[in-house]
Coordinates of N, CA and C in Angstrom, one line a residue:
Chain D
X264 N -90.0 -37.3 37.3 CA -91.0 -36.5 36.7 C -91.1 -37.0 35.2
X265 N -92.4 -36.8 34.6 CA -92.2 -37.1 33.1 C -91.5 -36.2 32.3
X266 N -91.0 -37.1 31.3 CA -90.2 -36.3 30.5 C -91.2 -36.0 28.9
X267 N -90.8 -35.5 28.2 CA -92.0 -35.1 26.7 C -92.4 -37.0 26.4
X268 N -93.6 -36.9 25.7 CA -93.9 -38.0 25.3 C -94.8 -38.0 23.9
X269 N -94.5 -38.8 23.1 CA -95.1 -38.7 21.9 C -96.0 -39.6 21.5
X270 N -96.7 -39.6 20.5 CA -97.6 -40.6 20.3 C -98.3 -40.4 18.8
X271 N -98.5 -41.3 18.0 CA -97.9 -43.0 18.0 C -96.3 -43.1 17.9
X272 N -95.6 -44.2 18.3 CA -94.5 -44.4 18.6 C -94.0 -45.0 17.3
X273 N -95.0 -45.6 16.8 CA -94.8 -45.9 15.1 C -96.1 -45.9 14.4
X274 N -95.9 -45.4 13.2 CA -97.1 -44.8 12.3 C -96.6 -45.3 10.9
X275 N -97.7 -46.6 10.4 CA -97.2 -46.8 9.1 C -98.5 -45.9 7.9
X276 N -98.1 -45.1 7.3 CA -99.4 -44.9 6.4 C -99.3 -45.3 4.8
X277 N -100.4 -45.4 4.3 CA -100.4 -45.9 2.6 C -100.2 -44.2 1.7
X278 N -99.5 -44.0 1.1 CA -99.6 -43.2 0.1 C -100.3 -42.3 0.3
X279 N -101.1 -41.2 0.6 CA -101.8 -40.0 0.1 C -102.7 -40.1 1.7
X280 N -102.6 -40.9 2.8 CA -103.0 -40.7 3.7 C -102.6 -39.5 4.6
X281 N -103.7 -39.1 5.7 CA -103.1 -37.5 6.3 C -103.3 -38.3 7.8
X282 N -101.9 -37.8 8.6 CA -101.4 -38.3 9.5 C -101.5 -37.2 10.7
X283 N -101.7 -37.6 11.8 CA -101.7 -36.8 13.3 C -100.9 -37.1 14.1
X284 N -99.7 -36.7 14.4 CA -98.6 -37.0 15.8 C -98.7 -36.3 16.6
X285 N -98.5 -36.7 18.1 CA -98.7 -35.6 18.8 C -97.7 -36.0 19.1
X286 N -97.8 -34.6 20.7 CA -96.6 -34.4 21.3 C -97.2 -33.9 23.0
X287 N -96.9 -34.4 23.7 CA -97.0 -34.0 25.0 C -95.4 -33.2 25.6
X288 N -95.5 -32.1 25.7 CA -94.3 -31.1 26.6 C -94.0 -31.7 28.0
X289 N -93.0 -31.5 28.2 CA -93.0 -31.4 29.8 C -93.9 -30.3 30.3
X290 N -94.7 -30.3 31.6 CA -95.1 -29.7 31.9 C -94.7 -28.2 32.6
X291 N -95.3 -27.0 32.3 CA -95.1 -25.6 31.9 C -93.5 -25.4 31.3
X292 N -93.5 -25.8 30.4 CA -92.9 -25.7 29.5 C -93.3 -24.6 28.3
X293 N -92.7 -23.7 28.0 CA -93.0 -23.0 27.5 C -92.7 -23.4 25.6
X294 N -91.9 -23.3 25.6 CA -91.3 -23.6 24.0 C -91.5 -24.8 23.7
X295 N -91.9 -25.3 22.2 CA -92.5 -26.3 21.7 C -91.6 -26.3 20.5
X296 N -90.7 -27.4 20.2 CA -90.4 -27.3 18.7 C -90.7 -28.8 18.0
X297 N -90.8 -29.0 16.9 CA -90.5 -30.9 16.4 C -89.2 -30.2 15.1
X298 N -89.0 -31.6 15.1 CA -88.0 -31.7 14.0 C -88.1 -32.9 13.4
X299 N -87.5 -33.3 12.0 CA -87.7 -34.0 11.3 C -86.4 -34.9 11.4
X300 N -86.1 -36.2 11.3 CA -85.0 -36.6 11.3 C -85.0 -38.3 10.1
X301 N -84.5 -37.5 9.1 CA -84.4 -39.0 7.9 C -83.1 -39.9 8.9
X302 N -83.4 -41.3 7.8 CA -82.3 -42.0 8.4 C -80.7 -41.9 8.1
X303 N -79.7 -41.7 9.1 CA -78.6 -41.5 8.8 C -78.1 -39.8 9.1
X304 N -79.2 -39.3 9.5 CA -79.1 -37.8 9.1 C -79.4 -37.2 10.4
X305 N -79.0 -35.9 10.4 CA -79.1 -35.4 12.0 C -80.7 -34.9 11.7
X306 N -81.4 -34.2 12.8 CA -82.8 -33.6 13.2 C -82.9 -32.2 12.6
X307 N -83.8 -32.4 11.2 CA -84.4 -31.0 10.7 C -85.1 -29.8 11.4
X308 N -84.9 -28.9 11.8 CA -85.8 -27.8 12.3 C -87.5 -28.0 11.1
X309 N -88.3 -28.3 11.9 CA -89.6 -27.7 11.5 C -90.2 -26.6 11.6
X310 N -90.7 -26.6 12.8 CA -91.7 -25.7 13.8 C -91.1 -25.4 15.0
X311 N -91.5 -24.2 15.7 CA -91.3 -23.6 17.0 C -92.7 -22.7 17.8
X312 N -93.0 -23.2 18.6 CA -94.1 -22.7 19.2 C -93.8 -21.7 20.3
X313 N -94.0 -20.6 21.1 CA -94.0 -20.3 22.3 C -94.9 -19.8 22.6
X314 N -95.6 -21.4 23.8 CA -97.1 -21.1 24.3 C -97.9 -21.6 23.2
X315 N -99.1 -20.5 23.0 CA -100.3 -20.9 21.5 C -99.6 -20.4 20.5
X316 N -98.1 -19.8 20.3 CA -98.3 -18.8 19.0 C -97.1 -19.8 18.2
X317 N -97.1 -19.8 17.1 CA -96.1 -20.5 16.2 C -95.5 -19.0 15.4
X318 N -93.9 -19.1 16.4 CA -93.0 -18.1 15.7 C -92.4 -18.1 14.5
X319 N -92.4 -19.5 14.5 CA -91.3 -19.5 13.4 C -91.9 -21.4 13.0
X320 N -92.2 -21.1 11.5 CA -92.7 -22.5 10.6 C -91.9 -22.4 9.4
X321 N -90.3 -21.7 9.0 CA -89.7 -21.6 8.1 C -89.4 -23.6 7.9
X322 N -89.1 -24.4 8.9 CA -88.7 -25.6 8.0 C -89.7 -26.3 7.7
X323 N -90.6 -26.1 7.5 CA -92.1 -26.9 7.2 C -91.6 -27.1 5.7
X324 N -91.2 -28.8 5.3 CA -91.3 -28.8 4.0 C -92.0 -28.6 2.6
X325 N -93.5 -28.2 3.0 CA -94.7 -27.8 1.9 C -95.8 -27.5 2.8
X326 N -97.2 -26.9 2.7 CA -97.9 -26.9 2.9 C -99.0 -27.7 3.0
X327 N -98.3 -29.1 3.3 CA -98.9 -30.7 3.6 C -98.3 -30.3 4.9
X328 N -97.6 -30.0 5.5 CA -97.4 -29.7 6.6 C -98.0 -28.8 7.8
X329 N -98.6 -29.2 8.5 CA -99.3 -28.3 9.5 C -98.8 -28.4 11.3
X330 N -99.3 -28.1 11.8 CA -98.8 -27.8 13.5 C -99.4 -26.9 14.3
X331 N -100.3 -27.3 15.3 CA -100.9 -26.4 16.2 C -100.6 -26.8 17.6
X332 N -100.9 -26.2 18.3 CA -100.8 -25.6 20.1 C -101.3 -25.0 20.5
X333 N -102.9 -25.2 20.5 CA -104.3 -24.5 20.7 C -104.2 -24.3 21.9
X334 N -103.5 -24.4 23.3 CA -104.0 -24.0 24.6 C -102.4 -24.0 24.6
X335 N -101.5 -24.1 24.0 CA -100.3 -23.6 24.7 C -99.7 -25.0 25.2
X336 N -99.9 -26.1 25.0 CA -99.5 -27.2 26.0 C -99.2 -28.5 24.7
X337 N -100.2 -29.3 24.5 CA -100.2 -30.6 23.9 C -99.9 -29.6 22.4
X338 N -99.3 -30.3 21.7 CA -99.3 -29.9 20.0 C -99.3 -31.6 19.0
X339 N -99.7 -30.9 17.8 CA -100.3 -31.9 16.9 C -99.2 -31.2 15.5
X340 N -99.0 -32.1 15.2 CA -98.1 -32.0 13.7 C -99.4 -33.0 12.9
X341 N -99.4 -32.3 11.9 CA -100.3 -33.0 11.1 C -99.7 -33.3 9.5
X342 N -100.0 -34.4 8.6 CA -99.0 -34.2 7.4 C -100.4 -35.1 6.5
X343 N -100.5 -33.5 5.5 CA -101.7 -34.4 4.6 C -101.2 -35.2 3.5
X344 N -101.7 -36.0 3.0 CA -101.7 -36.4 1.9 C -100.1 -36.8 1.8
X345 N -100.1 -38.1 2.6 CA -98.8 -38.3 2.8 C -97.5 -38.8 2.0
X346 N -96.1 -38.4 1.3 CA -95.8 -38.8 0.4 C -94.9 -39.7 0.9
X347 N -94.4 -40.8 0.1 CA -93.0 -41.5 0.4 C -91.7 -40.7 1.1
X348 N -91.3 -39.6 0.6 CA -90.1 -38.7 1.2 C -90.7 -38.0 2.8
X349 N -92.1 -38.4 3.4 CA -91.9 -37.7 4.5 C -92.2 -38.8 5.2
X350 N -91.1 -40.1 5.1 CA -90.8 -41.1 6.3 C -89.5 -40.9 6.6
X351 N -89.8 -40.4 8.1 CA -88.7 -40.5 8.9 C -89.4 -40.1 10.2
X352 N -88.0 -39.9 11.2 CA -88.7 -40.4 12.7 C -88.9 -38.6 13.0
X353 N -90.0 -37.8 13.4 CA -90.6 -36.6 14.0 C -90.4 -36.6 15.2
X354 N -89.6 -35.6 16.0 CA -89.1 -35.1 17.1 C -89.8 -34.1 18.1
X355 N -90.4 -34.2 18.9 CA -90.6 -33.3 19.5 C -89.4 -33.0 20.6
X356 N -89.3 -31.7 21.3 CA -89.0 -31.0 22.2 C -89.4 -29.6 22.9
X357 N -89.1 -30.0 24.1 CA -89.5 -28.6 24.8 C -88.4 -28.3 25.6
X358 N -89.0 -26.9 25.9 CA -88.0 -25.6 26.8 C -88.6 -25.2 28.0
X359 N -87.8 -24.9 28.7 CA -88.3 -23.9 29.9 C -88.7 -22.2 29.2
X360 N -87.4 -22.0 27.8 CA -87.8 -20.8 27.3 C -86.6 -21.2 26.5
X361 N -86.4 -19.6 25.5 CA -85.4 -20.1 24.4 C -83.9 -20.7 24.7
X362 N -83.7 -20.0 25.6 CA -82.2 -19.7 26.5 C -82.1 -21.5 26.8
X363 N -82.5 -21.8 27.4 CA -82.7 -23.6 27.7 C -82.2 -24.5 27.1
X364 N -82.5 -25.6 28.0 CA -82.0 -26.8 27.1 C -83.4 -27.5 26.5
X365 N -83.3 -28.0 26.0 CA -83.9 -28.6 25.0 C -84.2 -29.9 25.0
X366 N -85.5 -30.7 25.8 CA -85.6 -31.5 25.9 C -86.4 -32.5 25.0
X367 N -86.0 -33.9 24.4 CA -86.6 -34.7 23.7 C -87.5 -35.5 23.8
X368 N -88.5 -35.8 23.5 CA -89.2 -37.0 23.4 C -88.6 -38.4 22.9
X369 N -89.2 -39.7 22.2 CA -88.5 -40.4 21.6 C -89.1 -40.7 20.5
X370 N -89.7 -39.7 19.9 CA -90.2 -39.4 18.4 C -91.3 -40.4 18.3
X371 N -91.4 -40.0 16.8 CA -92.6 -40.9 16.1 C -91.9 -41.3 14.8
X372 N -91.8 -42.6 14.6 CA -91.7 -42.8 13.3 C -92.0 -43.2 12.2
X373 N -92.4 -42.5 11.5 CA -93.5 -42.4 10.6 C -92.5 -43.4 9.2
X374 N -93.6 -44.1 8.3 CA -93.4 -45.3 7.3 C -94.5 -44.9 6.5
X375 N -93.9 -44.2 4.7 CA -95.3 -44.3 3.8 C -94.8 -45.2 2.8
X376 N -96.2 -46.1 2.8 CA -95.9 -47.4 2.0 C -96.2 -46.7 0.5
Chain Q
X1325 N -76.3 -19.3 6.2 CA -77.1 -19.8 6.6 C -75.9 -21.2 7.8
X1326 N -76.3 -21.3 9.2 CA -75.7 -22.0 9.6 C -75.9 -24.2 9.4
X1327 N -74.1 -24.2 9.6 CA -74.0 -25.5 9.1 C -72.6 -25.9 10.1
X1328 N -73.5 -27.2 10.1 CA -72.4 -28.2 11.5 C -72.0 -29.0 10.9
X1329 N -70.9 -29.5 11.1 CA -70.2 -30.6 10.4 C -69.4 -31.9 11.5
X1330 N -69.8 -32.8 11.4 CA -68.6 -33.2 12.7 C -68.4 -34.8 11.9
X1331 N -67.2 -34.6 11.7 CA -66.1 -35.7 11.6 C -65.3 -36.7 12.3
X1332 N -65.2 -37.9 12.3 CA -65.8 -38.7 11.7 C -67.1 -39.3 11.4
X1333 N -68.2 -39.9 10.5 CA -69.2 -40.2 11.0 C -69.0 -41.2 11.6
X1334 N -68.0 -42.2 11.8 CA -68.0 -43.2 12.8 C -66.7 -43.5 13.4
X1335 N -66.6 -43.9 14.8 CA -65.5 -44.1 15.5 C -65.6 -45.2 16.3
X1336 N -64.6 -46.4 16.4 CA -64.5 -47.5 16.7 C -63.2 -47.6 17.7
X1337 N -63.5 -48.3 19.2 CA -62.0 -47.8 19.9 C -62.2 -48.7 21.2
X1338 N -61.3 -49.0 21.4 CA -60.9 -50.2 22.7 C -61.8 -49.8 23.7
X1339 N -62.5 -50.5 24.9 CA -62.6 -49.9 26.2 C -62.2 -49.0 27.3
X1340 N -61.6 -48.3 27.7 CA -60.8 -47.3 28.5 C -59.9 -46.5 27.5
X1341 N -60.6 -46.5 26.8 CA -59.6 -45.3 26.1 C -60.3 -43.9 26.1
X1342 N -59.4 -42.9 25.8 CA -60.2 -41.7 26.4 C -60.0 -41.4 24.8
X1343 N -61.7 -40.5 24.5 CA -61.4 -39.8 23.0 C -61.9 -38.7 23.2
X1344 N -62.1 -38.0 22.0 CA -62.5 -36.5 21.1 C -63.4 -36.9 20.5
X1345 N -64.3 -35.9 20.2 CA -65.3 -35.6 19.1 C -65.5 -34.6 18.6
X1346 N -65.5 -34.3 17.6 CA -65.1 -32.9 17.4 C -66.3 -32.4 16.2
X1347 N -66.7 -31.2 16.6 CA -67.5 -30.4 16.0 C -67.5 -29.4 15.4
X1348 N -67.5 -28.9 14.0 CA -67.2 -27.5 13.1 C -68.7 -26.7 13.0
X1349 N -68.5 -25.7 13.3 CA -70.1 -24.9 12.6 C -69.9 -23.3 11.7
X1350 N -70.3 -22.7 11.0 CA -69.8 -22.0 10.2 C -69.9 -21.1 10.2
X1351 N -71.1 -20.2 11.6 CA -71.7 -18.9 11.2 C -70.8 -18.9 13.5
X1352 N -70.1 -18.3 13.6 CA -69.4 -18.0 14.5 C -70.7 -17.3 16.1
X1353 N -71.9 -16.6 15.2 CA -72.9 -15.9 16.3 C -73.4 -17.0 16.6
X1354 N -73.1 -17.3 17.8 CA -74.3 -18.6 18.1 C -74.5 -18.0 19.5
X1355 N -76.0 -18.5 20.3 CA -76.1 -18.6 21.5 C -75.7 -19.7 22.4
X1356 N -76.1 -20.7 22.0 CA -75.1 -22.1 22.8 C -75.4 -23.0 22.0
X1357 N -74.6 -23.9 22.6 CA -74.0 -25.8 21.4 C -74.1 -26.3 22.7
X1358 N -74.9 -27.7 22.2 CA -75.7 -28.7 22.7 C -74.3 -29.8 22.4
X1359 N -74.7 -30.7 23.2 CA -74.4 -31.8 22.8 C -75.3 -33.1 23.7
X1360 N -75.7 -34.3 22.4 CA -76.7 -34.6 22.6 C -76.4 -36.2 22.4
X1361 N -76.5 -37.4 22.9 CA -76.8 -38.6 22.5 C -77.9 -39.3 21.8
X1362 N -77.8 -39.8 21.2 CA -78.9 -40.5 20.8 C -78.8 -42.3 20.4
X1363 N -79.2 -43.1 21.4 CA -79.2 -44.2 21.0 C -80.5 -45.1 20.2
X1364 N -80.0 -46.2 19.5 CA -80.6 -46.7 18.2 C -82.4 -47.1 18.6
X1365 N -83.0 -46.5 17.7 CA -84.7 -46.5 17.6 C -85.1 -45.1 19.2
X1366 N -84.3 -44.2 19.5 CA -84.6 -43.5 20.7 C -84.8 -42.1 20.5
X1367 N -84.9 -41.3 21.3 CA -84.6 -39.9 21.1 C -83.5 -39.2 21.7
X1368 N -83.3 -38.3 21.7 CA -82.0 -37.1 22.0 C -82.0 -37.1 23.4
X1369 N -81.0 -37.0 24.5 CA -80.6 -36.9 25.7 C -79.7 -36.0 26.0
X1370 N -79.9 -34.9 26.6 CA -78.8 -33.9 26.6 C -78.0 -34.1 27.3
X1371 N -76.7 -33.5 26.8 CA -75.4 -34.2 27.4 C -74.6 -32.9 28.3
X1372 N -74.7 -31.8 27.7 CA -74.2 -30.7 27.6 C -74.5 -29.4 27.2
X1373 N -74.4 -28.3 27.8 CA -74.7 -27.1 27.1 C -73.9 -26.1 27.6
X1374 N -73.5 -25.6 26.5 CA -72.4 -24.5 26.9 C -72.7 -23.1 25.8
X1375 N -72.9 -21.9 26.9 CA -73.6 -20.8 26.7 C -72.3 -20.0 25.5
X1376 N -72.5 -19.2 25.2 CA -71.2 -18.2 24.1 C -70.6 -18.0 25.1
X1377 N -71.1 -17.5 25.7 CA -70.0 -16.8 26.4 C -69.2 -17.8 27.9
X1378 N -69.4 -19.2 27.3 CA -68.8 -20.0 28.5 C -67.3 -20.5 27.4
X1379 N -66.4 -21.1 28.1 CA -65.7 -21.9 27.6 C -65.2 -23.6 27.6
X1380 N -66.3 -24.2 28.5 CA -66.1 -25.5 28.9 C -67.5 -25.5 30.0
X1381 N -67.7 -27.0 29.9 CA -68.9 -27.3 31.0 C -68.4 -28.8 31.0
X1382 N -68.1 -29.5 32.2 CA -68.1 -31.0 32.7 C -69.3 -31.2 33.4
X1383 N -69.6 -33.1 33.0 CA -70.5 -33.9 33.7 C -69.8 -34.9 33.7
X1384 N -69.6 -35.2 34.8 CA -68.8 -36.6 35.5 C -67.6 -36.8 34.1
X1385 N -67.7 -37.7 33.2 CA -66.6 -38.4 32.4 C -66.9 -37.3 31.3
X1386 N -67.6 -36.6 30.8 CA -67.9 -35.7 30.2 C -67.4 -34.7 30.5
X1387 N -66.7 -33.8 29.1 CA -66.2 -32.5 29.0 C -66.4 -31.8 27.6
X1388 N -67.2 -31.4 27.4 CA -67.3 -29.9 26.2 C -66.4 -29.2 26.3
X1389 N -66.0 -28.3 25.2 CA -65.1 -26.8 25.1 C -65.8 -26.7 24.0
X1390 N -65.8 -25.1 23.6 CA -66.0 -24.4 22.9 C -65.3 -23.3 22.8
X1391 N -64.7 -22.8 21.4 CA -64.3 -22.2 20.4 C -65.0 -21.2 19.9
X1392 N -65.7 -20.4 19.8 CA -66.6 -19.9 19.1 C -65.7 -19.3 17.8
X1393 N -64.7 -18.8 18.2 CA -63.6 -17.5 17.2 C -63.7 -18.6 15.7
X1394 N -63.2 -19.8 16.7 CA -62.7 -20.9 15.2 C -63.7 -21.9 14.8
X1395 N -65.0 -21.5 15.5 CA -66.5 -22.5 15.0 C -66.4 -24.0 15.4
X1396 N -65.5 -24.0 16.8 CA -65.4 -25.6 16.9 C -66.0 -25.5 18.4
X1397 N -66.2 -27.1 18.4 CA -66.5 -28.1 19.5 C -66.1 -28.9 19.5
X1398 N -65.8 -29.4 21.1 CA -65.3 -31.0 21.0 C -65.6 -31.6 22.2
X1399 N -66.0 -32.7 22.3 CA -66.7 -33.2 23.7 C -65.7 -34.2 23.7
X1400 N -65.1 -34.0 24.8 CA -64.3 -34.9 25.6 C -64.7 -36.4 26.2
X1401 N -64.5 -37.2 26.3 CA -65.0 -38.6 26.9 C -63.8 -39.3 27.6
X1402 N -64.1 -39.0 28.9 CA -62.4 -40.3 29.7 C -63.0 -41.6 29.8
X1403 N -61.8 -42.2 29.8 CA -62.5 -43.5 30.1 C -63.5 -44.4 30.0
X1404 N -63.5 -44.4 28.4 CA -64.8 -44.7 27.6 C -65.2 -46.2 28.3
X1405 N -66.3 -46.4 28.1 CA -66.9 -47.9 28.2 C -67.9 -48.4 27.2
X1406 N -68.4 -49.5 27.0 CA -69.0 -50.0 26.2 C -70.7 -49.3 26.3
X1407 N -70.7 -49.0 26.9 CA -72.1 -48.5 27.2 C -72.5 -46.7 27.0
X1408 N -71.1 -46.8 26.5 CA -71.3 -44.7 25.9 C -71.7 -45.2 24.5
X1409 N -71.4 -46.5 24.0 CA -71.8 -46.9 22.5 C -73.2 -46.1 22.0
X1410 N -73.2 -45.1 21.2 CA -74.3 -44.1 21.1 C -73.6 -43.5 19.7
X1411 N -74.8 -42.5 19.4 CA -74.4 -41.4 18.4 C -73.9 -40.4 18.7
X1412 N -73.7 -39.6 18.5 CA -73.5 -38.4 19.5 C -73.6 -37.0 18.2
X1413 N -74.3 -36.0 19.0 CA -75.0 -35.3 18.0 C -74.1 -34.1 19.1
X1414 N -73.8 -32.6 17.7 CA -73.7 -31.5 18.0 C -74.7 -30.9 17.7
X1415 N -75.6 -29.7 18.1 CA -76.6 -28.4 17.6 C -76.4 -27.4 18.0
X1416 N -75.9 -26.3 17.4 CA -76.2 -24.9 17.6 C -77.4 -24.0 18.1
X1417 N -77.5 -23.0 18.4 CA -78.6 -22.6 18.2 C -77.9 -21.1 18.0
X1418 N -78.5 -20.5 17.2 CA -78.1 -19.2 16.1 C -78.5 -18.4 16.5
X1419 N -78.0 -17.3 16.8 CA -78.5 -15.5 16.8 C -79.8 -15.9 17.1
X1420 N -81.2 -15.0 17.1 CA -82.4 -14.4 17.6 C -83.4 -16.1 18.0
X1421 N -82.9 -17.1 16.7 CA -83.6 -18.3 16.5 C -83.5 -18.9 17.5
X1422 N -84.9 -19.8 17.7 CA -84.4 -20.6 18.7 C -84.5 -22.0 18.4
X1423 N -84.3 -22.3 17.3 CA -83.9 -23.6 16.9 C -82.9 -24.3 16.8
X1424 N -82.6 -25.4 16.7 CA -81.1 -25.8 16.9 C -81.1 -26.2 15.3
X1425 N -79.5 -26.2 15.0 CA -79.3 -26.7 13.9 C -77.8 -28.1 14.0
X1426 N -78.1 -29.2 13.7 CA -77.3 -30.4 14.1 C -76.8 -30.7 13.0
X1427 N -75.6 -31.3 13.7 CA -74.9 -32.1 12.8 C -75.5 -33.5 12.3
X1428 N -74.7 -34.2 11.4 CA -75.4 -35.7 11.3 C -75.1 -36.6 12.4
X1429 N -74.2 -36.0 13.4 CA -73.4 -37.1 14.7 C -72.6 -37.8 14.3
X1430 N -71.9 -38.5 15.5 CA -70.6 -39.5 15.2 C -71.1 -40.7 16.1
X1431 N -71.0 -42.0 14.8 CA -71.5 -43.2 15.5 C -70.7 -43.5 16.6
X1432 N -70.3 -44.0 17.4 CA -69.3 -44.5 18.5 C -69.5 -45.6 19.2
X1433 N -68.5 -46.9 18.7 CA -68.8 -48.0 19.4 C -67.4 -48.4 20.1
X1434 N -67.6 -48.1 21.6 CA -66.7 -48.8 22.7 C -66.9 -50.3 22.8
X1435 N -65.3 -50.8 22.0 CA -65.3 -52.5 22.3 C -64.7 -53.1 23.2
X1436 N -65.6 -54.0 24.0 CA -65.0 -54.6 25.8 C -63.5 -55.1 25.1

């Protein structure tokens, strides 16, 4: 069966560009989270979805940061005006529910020149 | 605010040798600890999950325990081979939250 899949697999952007990652869930998969992961360093909590609703966006590092899940399924991390400090690889995963394990994609890794 | 720590960040060790990896976290309420692989340019691979209220979970060469009283974990590995050569990542997940919170991992390279 497929497992989560992300897309683009690598994303180079210039300075002040606004970027779109997606994320494809396993299917009916309820819980949606991404995380952030610099080099060397373990996977930051961003965002948490369950379904369309976003419970929890406490690790969003500024409000260049966005994240939707308009029908509950595909989600989009968006990062405007993109700086040097937010290159690193973005993680998606999903859940059956919270209780679950937690499955990964194989990120996006994002490069601002 | 919860925090994982796991020591060493890197470990280097013959082929067939059996090791430890060991994981600290700080806030004792957790719902379950992950343990997770990750090899180089890839994403996370679950290895393991073990609920609060469990005290061990095996998969084949693989063995977790957990601690909760004393905030530890430690995943077991027998009979290492060159091909467990990975990172290996702890995460929590905390009281009501359902986010995980990780360590930085432990590099691990099994040499033929």
């Amino acid at each position: 069966g497929a497992g989560v899949s992300q897309s683009p697999r690598y994303k180079v952007a210039k300075r002040g560009q606004d970027v779109a990652l997606r994320c494809d869930p396993i299917s009916g998969h309820v819980s949606l989270f991404w995380y952030q992961q610099a080099l060397g360093q373990g996977p930051e909590f961003l965002t948490y979805f369950q379904n369309e609703a976003q419970l929890d966006k406490s690790g969003l590092p500024s409000d260049r940061f966005f994240a939707e899940r308009p029908e509950g399924s595909v989600s989009t991390l968006k990062i405007q005006r993109t700086q040097q400090e937010d290159s690193a690889v973005y993680l998606c995963a999903s859940s059956l529910g919270e209780q679950y394990t937690q499955y990964f994609g194989p990120g996006t890794r994002l490069t601002v020149l | 605010k919860q925090e994982v720590t796991q020591i060493p960040a890197a470990l280097s060790v013959p082929e067939g040798e059996n090791l430890v990896l060991n994981c600290s976290f700080t806030d004792s309420a957790i719902y379950n600890l992950q343990w997770f692989r990750q090899d180089p340019g890839k994403g996370l691979t679950s290895l393991l999950l073990i609920q609060s209220s469990q005290r061990e979970q095996t998969s084949g060469r693989l063995n977790a325990s957990l601690d909760k009283s004393s905030g530890r974990s430690t995943l077991y590995i027998a009979a290492s081979q060159p091909g467990d050569s990975a990172t290996y990542l702890c995460a929590v997940r905390s009281g009501a939250n359902s986010k995980l919170t990780f360590g930085k991992g432990i590099t691990l390279s099994v040499r033929p």
